[in-house]
Amino acid sequence: MSLSTTTKKLSLVVPVYFEQECIHQFIKETTAVLATLPLDYEIVFVDDGSQDNTVPLIKEKAVENDCIKLVELSYNHGKQGAVTAGIRYATGDYLLYMDPDLQDPPDEIPRFVAEIEKGYDLVFGIREEKMDSWLNSLLSKIFWGTLNKFTGLQIPKGLAVMRIFNRKFADKFNEYGEHNRFIEGIFIHIGMKRSEIVIKQRERFAGTSKFNFSRKMALAFNAILDFSQLPLLFVVRFGFFLSLVGVLTLVGIVIAKLFFIDFQAGWPSLMSAILLGTGLQIFFMGIVAVYIGKIYKESKPRPLFSIRETTNIDDE
Ligand code: UDP
Ligand code: MG
């Protein structure tokens, strides 16, 4: 909590992973905007195991300005882990989560603050227009569409990374202990009083996106397993349907044999039936196994992240 009783504190929570080209510009733009606000602030960077100059660059700035803080994870946890650590370490009354690539522009920060001060617990940024290739837009449409359908979460369309929430919301977030975590899902799941504002978008300032197609797909798969029992239900229904077809076919063959034809069972059809049957069984057992794997992982009380070092953070 801040020393003064009236001034509230805003924490920016920023995961960084190989972002050396963005750090300086990000700090320059955000501190310029933050200085105009009647709030104390801190910028909590969480390094997710970058091997480039990201960490030294942040540390350099942290010497000049002790509102710049750094939590270094000891290896690459993935964005979800980095954000989790950032929210855990941020001490502000308001927490604003954004990426360092400046796709969500810092000039929007005052609007987020103004909106949350109306008494909301969470304010989502919604993208005005996405500065993305048509392929990316299509993929993200499919991604969010499928996800909402499977999980029933109703995540708003065009959700930006940038969002602000209050201490109460952050404390709730910190209660979520699952390892297999889908952050957007948790944000919706927490509920509380929510608002949205439409924000402008820019191109990534520098560097490249860390999320290629296969990483995005892995994320979607995880999110579905995390928030839905539908794949399991699908397995059960499909299994039932196949058994029904099997029984009907059998009855059909018996009747055919008795009354009409005297046909000879052929090897090819037999083999294909066996292969199809076994294949499906293995496939469905696989789905069940994935869930069991997740349960196994959750059942171990391991910490959510592992920290190597912190800078300008005083709680150890
Ligand atoms: N990021 C991270 N760990 C990772 C991958 C990415 O902390 O394993 C961070 C990255 O530094 C960036 C944010 O997550 O701040 C979003 O990544 P990016 O901008 O590459 O994704 P996009 O905006 O293209 O979805
Ligand atoms: Mg980005």
PDB file of C-alpha atoms in Angstrom, residues 9 14 37 53 56 111 133 151 163 172 243 251 255:
ATOM      1  CA  LYS A   9      -1.255   3.228  -6.677  1.00  0.00           C
ATOM      2  CA  VAL A  14       4.083  -6.642 -17.978  1.00  0.00           C
ATOM      3  CA  LEU A  37      -1.922  10.782 -13.600  1.00  0.00           C
ATOM      4  CA  ASN A  53      19.262  -8.274 -23.375  1.00  0.00           C
ATOM      5  CA  PRO A  56      19.939  -6.111 -18.338  1.00  0.00           C
ATOM      6  CA  ARG A 111      -9.122   6.066 -19.991  1.00  0.00           C
ATOM      7  CA  SER A 133      -3.123 -10.023 -41.379  1.00  0.00           C
ATOM      8  CA  THR A 151     -16.349 -23.611 -22.676  1.00  0.00           C
ATOM      9  CA  ARG A 163      -7.170  -4.477 -19.012  1.00  0.00           C
ATOM     10  CA  LYS A 172      -9.514 -13.274  -6.165  1.00  0.00           C
ATOM     11  CA  SER A 243     -22.038 -49.511 -30.221  1.00  0.00           C
ATOM     12  CA  VAL A 251     -28.914 -57.827 -36.296  1.00  0.00           C
ATOM     13  CA  ILE A 255     -31.587 -61.344 -40.614  1.00  0.00           C
TER      14      ILE A 255
END
